[in-house]
Amino acid sequence: MDSDEPAERGAHHVQSLERGLAVIKAFSAQAPHPTLSDVARITGLTRAAARRFLLTLVDLGYVRTDGKYFSLTARVLDLGYAYLSSLSLSEVAQPHLERLSAQVRESSSVSVLEPPDIVYVARVAVSRIMTVSINVGTRFPAYATSMGHVLLADMSAAELEAYFMITELDRLTSHTLTDRAALEAELAQVAEQGWAMVDQELEEGLRSVAAPIRNRQGRAVAAVNISTHASRTPAHSVREDLVPPLLATAHAIAADLAGSSPAQAARG
């Protein structure tokens, strides 16, 4: 354990919780796939203790292993969701969404991934498109949404495999991609172009486009979208008129989250 931590703890202190959190924190950009020995060394735990914590996290779905190496799963996003949705992300994103919606005269939203769904954390509605009301906290299956596509496209192969293991690709409309190979091909295209358009896959008549909101390390931590009615906005208009302001908004939100200007974020 860290040597600079307080030596004395209150009677309320739960050491096993502290050690479990230390094991989760052992995963980093420098050690994304540590071995048991690596985790024991980083945390200061014995190999036996580190093994028990790791296997417990595997049982709970927060960690996966191939028998030698360990890695975090997308489920660890659950641990930070409450903070993101209640404080920084929603508060930072809201004024950007208001400006974006005023500019394009369409509804806009921000969501995070909580597999197998996306969860809305901020929204500005200028028109009612869907039959289902969308509010902060609303969930939709990630595979059928534009925000879900950009977040899934940022996953590693192992993370995406874990996602498909817990997801049924149900047909929600006649346009929904329910073939895994076709969906993976679409996600590869999204990763290459940097944005996603979903055409009536979630609900008939709903066309939406989304872009990732990235952290300082370049990982997509959230997504922002614009939704419109398919009869009102053809696909070419989405690409020409909505994608540029959408990408600018995604960069602006990311810059504010990082505490820098958009120009600084672009350089970073």
GROMACS .gro file of N, CA and C in nm, residues 35-167:
model
  399
   35THR      N    1  -0.026  -0.877  -1.437
   35THR     CA    2  -0.034  -1.014  -1.386
   35THR      C    3  -0.065  -1.008  -1.238
   36LEU      N    4  -0.088  -1.124  -1.179
   36LEU     CA    5  -0.110  -1.132  -1.035
   36LEU      C    6   0.010  -1.074  -0.960
   37SER      N    7   0.129  -1.107  -1.004
   37SER     CA    8   0.250  -1.055  -0.939
   37SER      C    9   0.258  -0.903  -0.949
   38ASP      N   10   0.218  -0.849  -1.064
   38ASP     CA   11   0.219  -0.704  -1.082
   38ASP      C   12   0.125  -0.637  -0.983
   39VAL      N   13   0.005  -0.690  -0.970
   39VAL     CA   14  -0.095  -0.632  -0.879
   39VAL      C   15  -0.046  -0.639  -0.736
   40ALA      N   16   0.012  -0.753  -0.698
   40ALA     CA   17   0.065  -0.766  -0.562
   40ALA      C   18   0.174  -0.665  -0.536
   41ARG      N   19   0.260  -0.645  -0.635
   41ARG     CA   20   0.370  -0.549  -0.619
   41ARG      C   21   0.319  -0.405  -0.610
   42ILE      N   22   0.226  -0.371  -0.697
   42ILE     CA   23   0.175  -0.234  -0.701
   42ILE      C   24   0.099  -0.199  -0.574
   43THR      N   25   0.021  -0.293  -0.523
   43THR     CA   26  -0.064  -0.266  -0.405
   43THR      C   27   0.005  -0.294  -0.273
   44GLY      N   28   0.113  -0.371  -0.276
   44GLY     CA   29   0.178  -0.409  -0.150
   44GLY      C   30   0.109  -0.524  -0.080
   45LEU      N   31   0.014  -0.590  -0.147
   45LEU     CA   32  -0.054  -0.705  -0.091
   45LEU      C   33   0.026  -0.832  -0.116
   46THR      N   34  -0.001  -0.934  -0.039
   46THR     CA   35   0.057  -1.064  -0.068
   46THR      C   36  -0.007  -1.118  -0.195
   47ARG      N   37   0.060  -1.213  -0.260
   47ARG     CA   38   0.003  -1.273  -0.380
   47ARG      C   39  -0.132  -1.340  -0.350
   48ALA      N   40  -0.141  -1.404  -0.235
   48ALA     CA   41  -0.265  -1.472  -0.199
   48ALA      C   42  -0.380  -1.373  -0.183
   49ALA      N   43  -0.353  -1.262  -0.115
   49ALA     CA   44  -0.457  -1.160  -0.096
   49ALA      C   45  -0.495  -1.096  -0.228
   50ALA      N   46  -0.394  -1.061  -0.309
   50ALA     CA   47  -0.421  -0.999  -0.439
   50ALA      C   48  -0.505  -1.093  -0.526
   51ARG      N   49  -0.475  -1.222  -0.520
   51ARG     CA   50  -0.549  -1.320  -0.599
   51ARG      C   51  -0.696  -1.324  -0.556
   52ARG      N   52  -0.721  -1.323  -0.426
   52ARG     CA   53  -0.860  -1.326  -0.378
   52ARG      C   54  -0.938  -1.203  -0.425
   53PHE      N   55  -0.876  -1.086  -0.415
   53PHE     CA   56  -0.944  -0.963  -0.458
   53PHE      C   57  -0.969  -0.965  -0.608
   54LEU      N   58  -0.870  -1.007  -0.685
   54LEU     CA   59  -0.885  -1.010  -0.830
   54LEU      C   60  -0.995  -1.106  -0.873
   55LEU      N   61  -0.996  -1.225  -0.815
   55LEU     CA   62  -1.097  -1.323  -0.853
   55LEU      C   63  -1.237  -1.281  -0.808
   56THR      N   64  -1.245  -1.208  -0.697
   56THR     CA   65  -1.374  -1.153  -0.656
   56THR      C   66  -1.422  -1.050  -0.757
   57LEU      N   67  -1.332  -0.965  -0.805
   57LEU     CA   68  -1.368  -0.866  -0.907
   57LEU      C   69  -1.406  -0.933  -1.038
   58VAL      N   70  -1.342  -1.046  -1.069
   58VAL     CA   71  -1.381  -1.124  -1.186
   58VAL      C   72  -1.524  -1.176  -1.169
   59ASP      N   73  -1.553  -1.231  -1.051
   59ASP     CA   74  -1.688  -1.282  -1.023
   59ASP      C   75  -1.793  -1.172  -1.037
   60LEU      N   76  -1.757  -1.050  -0.997
   60LEU     CA   77  -1.852  -0.938  -1.000
   60LEU      C   78  -1.861  -0.873  -1.137
   61GLY      N   79  -1.773  -0.913  -1.229
   61GLY     CA   80  -1.779  -0.860  -1.364
   61GLY      C   81  -1.698  -0.735  -1.390
   62TYR      N   82  -1.616  -0.691  -1.292
   62TYR     CA   83  -1.536  -0.570  -1.311
   62TYR      C   84  -1.399  -0.599  -1.373
   63VAL      N   85  -1.357  -0.724  -1.367
   63VAL     CA   86  -1.226  -0.764  -1.419
   63VAL      C   87  -1.243  -0.893  -1.497
   64ARG      N   88  -1.162  -0.910  -1.602
   64ARG     CA   89  -1.156  -1.038  -1.674
   64ARG      C   90  -1.012  -1.086  -1.675
   65THR      N   91  -0.995  -1.215  -1.699
   65THR     CA   92  -0.860  -1.272  -1.702
   65THR      C   93  -0.854  -1.385  -1.802
   66ASP      N   94  -0.735  -1.403  -1.859
   66ASP     CA   95  -0.711  -1.517  -1.948
   66ASP      C   96  -0.636  -1.627  -1.875
   67GLY      N   97  -0.624  -1.613  -1.744
   67GLY     CA   98  -0.551  -1.709  -1.664
   67GLY      C   99  -0.416  -1.658  -1.618
   68LYS      N  100  -0.363  -1.558  -1.691
   68LYS     CA  101  -0.235  -1.498  -1.654
   68LYS      C  102  -0.247  -1.347  -1.637
   69TYR      N  103  -0.305  -1.283  -1.738
   69TYR     CA  104  -0.318  -1.137  -1.735
   69TYR      C  105  -0.461  -1.098  -1.696
   70PHE      N  106  -0.471  -0.983  -1.629
   70PHE     CA  107  -0.601  -0.931  -1.586
   70PHE      C  108  -0.625  -0.797  -1.655
   71SER      N  109  -0.751  -0.765  -1.679
   71SER     CA  110  -0.786  -0.635  -1.735
   71SER      C  111  -0.924  -0.594  -1.685
   72LEU      N  112  -0.947  -0.463  -1.678
   72LEU     CA  113  -1.076  -0.411  -1.637
   72LEU      C  114  -1.178  -0.431  -1.747
   73THR      N  115  -1.304  -0.445  -1.711
   73THR     CA  116  -1.412  -0.450  -1.808
   73THR      C  117  -1.483  -0.315  -1.811
   74ALA      N  118  -1.571  -0.301  -1.909
   74ALA     CA  119  -1.647  -0.176  -1.920
   74ALA      C  120  -1.736  -0.152  -1.800
   75ARG      N  121  -1.760  -0.256  -1.720
   75ARG     CA  122  -1.850  -0.241  -1.605
   75ARG      C  123  -1.792  -0.145  -1.501
   76VAL      N  124  -1.661  -0.123  -1.499
   76VAL     CA  125  -1.605  -0.030  -1.401
   76VAL      C  126  -1.659   0.111  -1.423
   77LEU      N  127  -1.715   0.136  -1.544
   77LEU     CA  128  -1.776   0.267  -1.568
   77LEU      C  129  -1.891   0.293  -1.471
   78ASP      N  130  -1.953   0.184  -1.422
   78ASP     CA  131  -2.061   0.199  -1.324
   78ASP      C  132  -2.014   0.277  -1.202
   79LEU      N  133  -1.887   0.255  -1.163
   79LEU     CA  134  -1.836   0.315  -1.041
   79LEU      C  135  -1.826   0.467  -1.051
   80GLY      N  136  -1.805   0.516  -1.174
   80GLY     CA  137  -1.793   0.660  -1.190
   80GLY      C  138  -1.917   0.726  -1.245
   81TYR      N  139  -2.019   0.646  -1.279
   81TYR     CA  140  -2.137   0.702  -1.343
   81TYR      C  141  -2.208   0.805  -1.257
   82ALA      N  142  -2.225   0.775  -1.130
   82ALA     CA  143  -2.299   0.868  -1.043
   82ALA      C  144  -2.231   1.004  -1.040
   83TYR      N  145  -2.098   1.004  -1.032
   83TYR     CA  146  -2.026   1.131  -1.029
   83TYR      C  147  -2.041   1.206  -1.161
   84LEU      N  148  -2.023   1.133  -1.271
   84LEU     CA  149  -2.031   1.198  -1.401
   84LEU      C  150  -2.168   1.257  -1.426
   85SER      N  151  -2.272   1.180  -1.392
   85SER     CA  152  -2.408   1.224  -1.425
   85SER      C  153  -2.458   1.332  -1.331
   86SER      N  154  -2.411   1.334  -1.207
   86SER     CA  155  -2.465   1.428  -1.111
   86SER      C  156  -2.383   1.556  -1.099
   87LEU      N  157  -2.260   1.554  -1.150
   87LEU     CA  158  -2.177   1.672  -1.129
   87LEU      C  159  -2.113   1.720  -1.257
   88SER      N  160  -1.989   1.679  -1.281
   88SER     CA  161  -1.908   1.746  -1.381
   88SER      C  162  -1.962   1.735  -1.523
   89LEU      N  163  -1.990   1.615  -1.571
   89LEU     CA  164  -2.026   1.599  -1.711
   89LEU      C  165  -2.156   1.669  -1.745
   90SER      N  166  -2.261   1.643  -1.668
   90SER     CA  167  -2.390   1.704  -1.701
   90SER      C  168  -2.385   1.856  -1.688
   91GLU      N  169  -2.319   1.907  -1.584
   91GLU     CA  170  -2.311   2.051  -1.565
   91GLU      C  171  -2.229   2.119  -1.674
   92VAL      N  172  -2.120   2.054  -1.715
   92VAL     CA  173  -2.036   2.111  -1.821
   92VAL      C  174  -2.108   2.104  -1.955
   93ALA      N  175  -2.174   1.993  -1.981
   93ALA     CA  176  -2.233   1.973  -2.113
   93ALA      C  177  -2.356   2.058  -2.140
   94GLN      N  178  -2.437   2.085  -2.037
   94GLN     CA  179  -2.567   2.149  -2.059
   94GLN      C  180  -2.560   2.279  -2.139
   95PRO      N  181  -2.475   2.376  -2.103
   95PRO     CA  182  -2.473   2.499  -2.183
   95PRO      C  183  -2.427   2.477  -2.327
   96HIS      N  184  -2.341   2.379  -2.349
   96HIS     CA  185  -2.299   2.347  -2.485
   96HIS      C  186  -2.415   2.290  -2.565
   97LEU      N  187  -2.495   2.205  -2.501
   97LEU     CA  188  -2.612   2.150  -2.569
   97LEU      C  189  -2.713   2.259  -2.603
   98GLU      N  190  -2.729   2.353  -2.513
   98GLU     CA  191  -2.823   2.462  -2.538
   98GLU      C  192  -2.780   2.543  -2.659
   99ARG      N  193  -2.650   2.570  -2.670
   99ARG     CA  194  -2.600   2.645  -2.786
   99ARG      C  195  -2.613   2.563  -2.914
  100LEU      N  196  -2.581   2.434  -2.905
  100LEU     CA  197  -2.590   2.348  -3.023
  100LEU      C  198  -2.733   2.338  -3.073
  101SER      N  199  -2.828   2.315  -2.983
  101SER     CA  200  -2.968   2.303  -3.023
  101SER      C  201  -3.022   2.433  -3.081
  102ALA      N  202  -2.979   2.544  -3.024
  102ALA     CA  203  -3.022   2.673  -3.078
  102ALA      C  204  -2.966   2.695  -3.218
  103GLN      N  205  -2.844   2.645  -3.242
  103GLN     CA  206  -2.780   2.663  -3.372
  103GLN      C  207  -2.845   2.577  -3.480
  104VAL      N  208  -2.870   2.449  -3.449
  104VAL     CA  209  -2.920   2.358  -3.551
  104VAL      C  210  -3.071   2.338  -3.544
  105ARG      N  211  -3.133   2.389  -3.437
  105ARG     CA  212  -3.278   2.378  -3.417
  105ARG      C  213  -3.325   2.233  -3.411
  106GLU      N  214  -3.245   2.152  -3.345
  106GLU     CA  215  -3.279   2.013  -3.322
  106GLU      C  216  -3.243   1.976  -3.178
  107SER      N  217  -3.300   1.867  -3.129
  107SER     CA  218  -3.270   1.822  -2.993
  107SER      C  219  -3.129   1.764  -2.987
  108SER      N  220  -3.065   1.779  -2.871
  108SER     CA  221  -2.930   1.726  -2.852
  108SER      C  222  -2.920   1.666  -2.713
  109SER      N  223  -2.827   1.572  -2.699
  109SER     CA  224  -2.814   1.499  -2.572
  109SER      C  225  -2.670   1.457  -2.550
  110VAL      N  226  -2.640   1.423  -2.424
  110VAL     CA  227  -2.512   1.362  -2.388
  110VAL      C  228  -2.544   1.237  -2.309
  111SER      N  229  -2.470   1.130  -2.334
  111SER     CA  230  -2.490   1.006  -2.261
  111SER      C  231  -2.357   0.941  -2.227
  112VAL      N  232  -2.361   0.848  -2.134
  112VAL     CA  233  -2.246   0.765  -2.101
  112VAL      C  234  -2.286   0.620  -2.123
  113LEU      N  235  -2.186   0.535  -2.133
  113LEU     CA  236  -2.210   0.393  -2.155
  113LEU      C  237  -2.218   0.320  -2.022
  114GLU      N  238  -2.327   0.251  -2.001
  114GLU     CA  239  -2.342   0.162  -1.886
  114GLU      C  240  -2.395   0.031  -1.942
  115PRO      N  241  -2.302  -0.053  -1.993
  115PRO     CA  242  -2.341  -0.172  -2.070
  115PRO      C  243  -2.451  -0.254  -2.003
  116PRO      N  244  -2.548  -0.298  -2.083
  116PRO     CA  245  -2.549  -0.291  -2.229
  116PRO      C  246  -2.616  -0.166  -2.285
  117ASP      N  247  -2.639  -0.066  -2.203
  117ASP     CA  248  -2.715   0.052  -2.245
  117ASP      C  249  -2.629   0.178  -2.248
  118ILE      N  250  -2.685   0.281  -2.311
  118ILE     CA  251  -2.639   0.417  -2.287
  118ILE      C  252  -2.736   0.480  -2.189
  119VAL      N  253  -2.687   0.574  -2.109
  119VAL     CA  254  -2.770   0.643  -2.010
  119VAL      C  255  -2.759   0.793  -2.036
  120TYR      N  256  -2.871   0.859  -2.052
  120TYR     CA  257  -2.871   1.003  -2.078
  120TYR      C  258  -2.834   1.080  -1.950
  121VAL      N  259  -2.738   1.173  -1.962
  121VAL     CA  260  -2.698   1.253  -1.847
  121VAL      C  261  -2.725   1.403  -1.868
  122ALA      N  262  -2.754   1.443  -1.990
  122ALA     CA  263  -2.790   1.583  -2.018
  122ALA      C  264  -2.869   1.585  -2.149
  123ARG      N  265  -2.963   1.680  -2.160
  123ARG     CA  266  -3.046   1.684  -2.280
  123ARG      C  267  -3.111   1.821  -2.296
  124VAL      N  268  -3.123   1.863  -2.423
  124VAL     CA  269  -3.202   1.980  -2.459
  124VAL      C  270  -3.296   1.936  -2.571
  125ALA      N  271  -3.426   1.944  -2.545
  125ALA     CA  272  -3.525   1.901  -2.643
  125ALA      C  273  -3.593   2.023  -2.704
  126VAL      N  274  -3.590   2.031  -2.836
  126VAL     CA  275  -3.658   2.143  -2.903
  126VAL      C  276  -3.780   2.094  -2.980
  127SER      N  277  -3.792   1.962  -2.995
  127SER     CA  278  -3.910   1.906  -3.060
  127SER      C  279  -3.930   1.763  -3.012
  128ARG      N  280  -4.050   1.714  -3.019
  128ARG     CA  281  -4.079   1.578  -2.979
  128ARG      C  282  -4.074   1.488  -3.101
  129ILE      N  283  -3.971   1.401  -3.105
  129ILE     CA  284  -3.954   1.312  -3.220
  129ILE      C  285  -3.994   1.170  -3.184
  130MET      N  286  -3.948   1.123  -3.068
  130MET     CA  287  -3.974   0.986  -3.028
  130MET      C  288  -4.107   0.973  -2.956
  131THR      N  289  -4.163   0.853  -2.963
  131THR     CA  290  -4.287   0.827  -2.891
  131THR      C  291  -4.260   0.813  -2.741
  132VAL      N  292  -4.135   0.778  -2.707
  132VAL     CA  293  -4.095   0.764  -2.567
  132VAL      C  294  -4.030   0.893  -2.520
  133SER      N  295  -4.072   0.942  -2.406
  133SER     CA  296  -4.012   1.063  -2.351
  133SER      C  297  -3.870   1.035  -2.304
  134ILE      N  298  -3.777   1.125  -2.337
  134ILE     CA  299  -3.637   1.108  -2.298
  134ILE      C  300  -3.603   1.211  -2.191
  135ASN      N  301  -3.553   1.163  -2.078
  135ASN     CA  302  -3.509   1.249  -1.969
  135ASN      C  303  -3.373   1.201  -1.922
  136VAL      N  304  -3.310   1.281  -1.835
  136VAL     CA  305  -3.186   1.237  -1.774
  136VAL      C  306  -3.213   1.106  -1.699
  137GLY      N  307  -3.131   1.006  -1.725
  137GLY     CA  308  -3.151   0.875  -1.666
  137GLY      C  309  -3.216   0.775  -1.760
  138THR      N  310  -3.272   0.822  -1.873
  138THR     CA  311  -3.330   0.731  -1.971
  138THR      C  312  -3.222   0.640  -2.029
  139ARG      N  313  -3.259   0.515  -2.050
  139ARG     CA  314  -3.166   0.416  -2.106
  139ARG      C  315  -3.218   0.365  -2.239
  140PHE      N  316  -3.124   0.344  -2.332
  140PHE     CA  317  -3.154   0.276  -2.457
  140PHE      C  318  -3.040   0.179  -2.487
  141PRO      N  319  -3.069   0.070  -2.560
  141PRO     CA  320  -2.962  -0.024  -2.595
  141PRO      C  321  -2.855   0.044  -2.683
  142ALA      N  322  -2.731   0.028  -2.644
  142ALA     CA  323  -2.622   0.098  -2.712
  142ALA      C  324  -2.612   0.061  -2.859
  143TYR      N  325  -2.639  -0.066  -2.893
  143TYR     CA  326  -2.618  -0.110  -3.031
  143TYR      C  327  -2.712  -0.044  -3.131
  144ALA      N  328  -2.822   0.016  -3.082
  144ALA     CA  329  -2.923   0.074  -3.172
  144ALA      C  330  -2.924   0.226  -3.170
  145THR      N  331  -2.822   0.288  -3.110
  145THR     CA  332  -2.818   0.434  -3.098
  145THR      C  333  -2.687   0.490  -3.152
  146SER      N  334  -2.692   0.614  -3.199
  146SER     CA  335  -2.570   0.676  -3.251
  146SER      C  336  -2.468   0.698  -3.140
  147MET      N  337  -2.513   0.741  -3.021
  147MET     CA  338  -2.419   0.760  -2.911
  147MET      C  339  -2.360   0.627  -2.867
  148GLY      N  340  -2.441   0.523  -2.869
  148GLY     CA  341  -2.390   0.390  -2.837
  148GLY      C  342  -2.284   0.347  -2.936
  149HIS      N  343  -2.305   0.376  -3.064
  149HIS     CA  344  -2.209   0.335  -3.166
  149HIS      C  345  -2.072   0.401  -3.146
  150VAL      N  346  -2.069   0.530  -3.114
  150VAL     CA  347  -1.937   0.593  -3.099
  150VAL      C  348  -1.868   0.546  -2.972
  151LEU      N  349  -1.945   0.511  -2.870
  151LEU     CA  350  -1.884   0.460  -2.747
  151LEU      C  351  -1.838   0.316  -2.764
  152LEU      N  352  -1.914   0.234  -2.833
  152LEU     CA  353  -1.873   0.096  -2.861
  152LEU      C  354  -1.753   0.093  -2.955
  153ALA      N  355  -1.750   0.188  -3.049
  153ALA     CA  356  -1.640   0.192  -3.147
  153ALA      C  357  -1.506   0.223  -3.081
  154ASP      N  358  -1.510   0.282  -2.962
  154ASP     CA  359  -1.387   0.317  -2.891
  154ASP      C  360  -1.338   0.202  -2.803
  155MET      N  361  -1.415   0.095  -2.791
  155MET     CA  362  -1.376  -0.017  -2.706
  155MET      C  363  -1.263  -0.098  -2.768
  156SER      N  364  -1.186  -0.162  -2.682
  156SER     CA  365  -1.088  -0.260  -2.729
  156SER      C  366  -1.163  -0.386  -2.773
  157ALA      N  367  -1.092  -0.475  -2.841
  157ALA     CA  368  -1.154  -0.599  -2.886
  157ALA      C  369  -1.207  -0.679  -2.767
  158ALA      N  370  -1.131  -0.681  -2.659
  158ALA     CA  371  -1.173  -0.757  -2.541
  158ALA      C  372  -1.296  -0.694  -2.476
  159GLU      N  373  -1.301  -0.561  -2.470
  159GLU     CA  374  -1.415  -0.492  -2.412
  159GLU      C  375  -1.540  -0.515  -2.496
  160LEU      N  376  -1.522  -0.511  -2.629
  160LEU     CA  377  -1.636  -0.532  -2.719
  160LEU      C  378  -1.687  -0.675  -2.708
  161GLU      N  379  -1.597  -0.770  -2.694
  161GLU     CA  380  -1.637  -0.909  -2.676
  161GLU      C  381  -1.721  -0.925  -2.549
  162ALA      N  382  -1.677  -0.858  -2.441
  162ALA     CA  383  -1.752  -0.864  -2.316
  162ALA      C  384  -1.891  -0.801  -2.334
  163TYR      N  385  -1.898  -0.695  -2.412
  163TYR     CA  386  -2.027  -0.630  -2.438
  163TYR      C  387  -2.123  -0.726  -2.509
  164PHE      N  388  -2.074  -0.793  -2.612
  164PHE     CA  389  -2.161  -0.882  -2.687
  164PHE      C  390  -2.205  -1.002  -2.603
  165MET      N  391  -2.125  -1.039  -2.505
  165MET     CA  392  -2.161  -1.151  -2.419
  165MET      C  393  -2.284  -1.121  -2.333
  166ILE      N  394  -2.308  -0.993  -2.304
  166ILE     CA  395  -2.421  -0.957  -2.218
  166ILE      C  396  -2.534  -0.888  -2.296
  167THR      N  397  -2.525  -0.886  -2.429
  167THR     CA  398  -2.620  -0.809  -2.509
  167THR      C  399  -2.693  -0.896  -2.610
   0.00000   0.00000   0.00000
